[in-house]
């Protein structure tokens, strides 16, 4: 249940950032595959560790705050 909730928060963040062509834009930002990102969105699944790390690098603290249920205050 927690993994599903995390996936939903991540996907909401990505869709908010890119309401149109979400997968294509995110893939360009992280140097990944648009197909992989689209599958993650379609299935409401959490990203792999590699993809999660790339998302953190691309979107920084704002992404972490959106992804974590209770982000630490230092973020």
C-alpha positions as MATLAB code, in Angstrom:
seq = 'XXXXXXXXXXXXXXXXXXXXXXXXXXXXXXXXXXXXXXXXXXXXXXXXXXXXXXXXXXXXXXXXXXXXXXXXXXX';
ca = [
       0.000    0.000    0.000;
       2.823    2.419    0.850;
       4.649    1.646   -2.405;
       1.434    2.327   -4.341;
       0.884    5.623   -2.511;
       4.475    6.641   -3.237;
       3.999    5.815   -6.924;
       0.851    7.935   -7.022;
       2.668   10.901   -5.438;
       5.557   10.606   -7.898;
       3.265   10.371  -10.913;
       1.222   13.350   -9.705;
       4.446   15.368   -9.390;
       5.532   14.422  -12.915;
       2.114   15.131  -14.429;
       1.962   18.490  -12.664;
       5.367   19.390  -14.059;
       4.526   18.167  -17.560;
       0.755   17.957  -18.162;
       1.391   17.161  -21.833;
       3.803   14.484  -23.082;
       4.755   13.631  -19.523;
       6.749   10.498  -20.321;
       8.664   12.081  -23.185;
       9.626   15.155  -21.177;
      10.617   13.209  -18.065;
      12.673   10.768  -20.144;
      14.503   13.691  -21.731;
      15.208   15.182  -18.292;
      16.602   11.980  -16.796;
      18.217   10.425  -19.852;
      15.877    7.450  -19.819;
      13.341    5.730  -21.992;
       9.950    7.349  -22.621;
       8.451    3.861  -22.898;
       9.684    2.952  -19.410;
       8.304    6.164  -17.924;
       4.986    5.661  -19.710;
       4.676    2.116  -18.341;
       5.354    3.432  -14.847;
       2.606    6.046  -15.295;
       0.102    3.624  -16.856;
       0.604    1.001  -14.163;
       0.880    3.478  -11.265;
       4.072    1.693  -10.291;
       7.021    3.040   -8.351;
      10.173    3.722  -10.353;
      13.201    1.480  -10.165;
      16.057    2.569   -7.916;
      17.974    3.839  -10.968;
      15.019    5.872  -12.210;
      14.283    7.194   -8.724;
      17.878    8.388   -8.381;
      17.733   10.082  -11.762;
      14.449   11.782  -10.808;
      16.041   13.099   -7.607;
      19.004   14.416   -9.594;
      16.758   16.046  -12.194;
      14.114   17.586   -9.918;
      15.880   17.997   -6.568;
      14.286   18.661   -3.191;
      10.879   19.480   -4.662;
      10.675   15.965   -6.049;
      11.752   14.413   -2.747;
       9.138   16.396   -0.846;
       6.476   15.173   -3.255;
       7.672   11.562   -3.247;
       8.086   11.083    0.502;
       5.035   10.763    2.721;
       6.721   12.616    5.582;
       9.804   14.379    4.226;
      12.364   15.463    6.820;
      12.423   19.160    7.641;
      15.950   19.556    6.232;
      14.660   18.928    2.710;
];
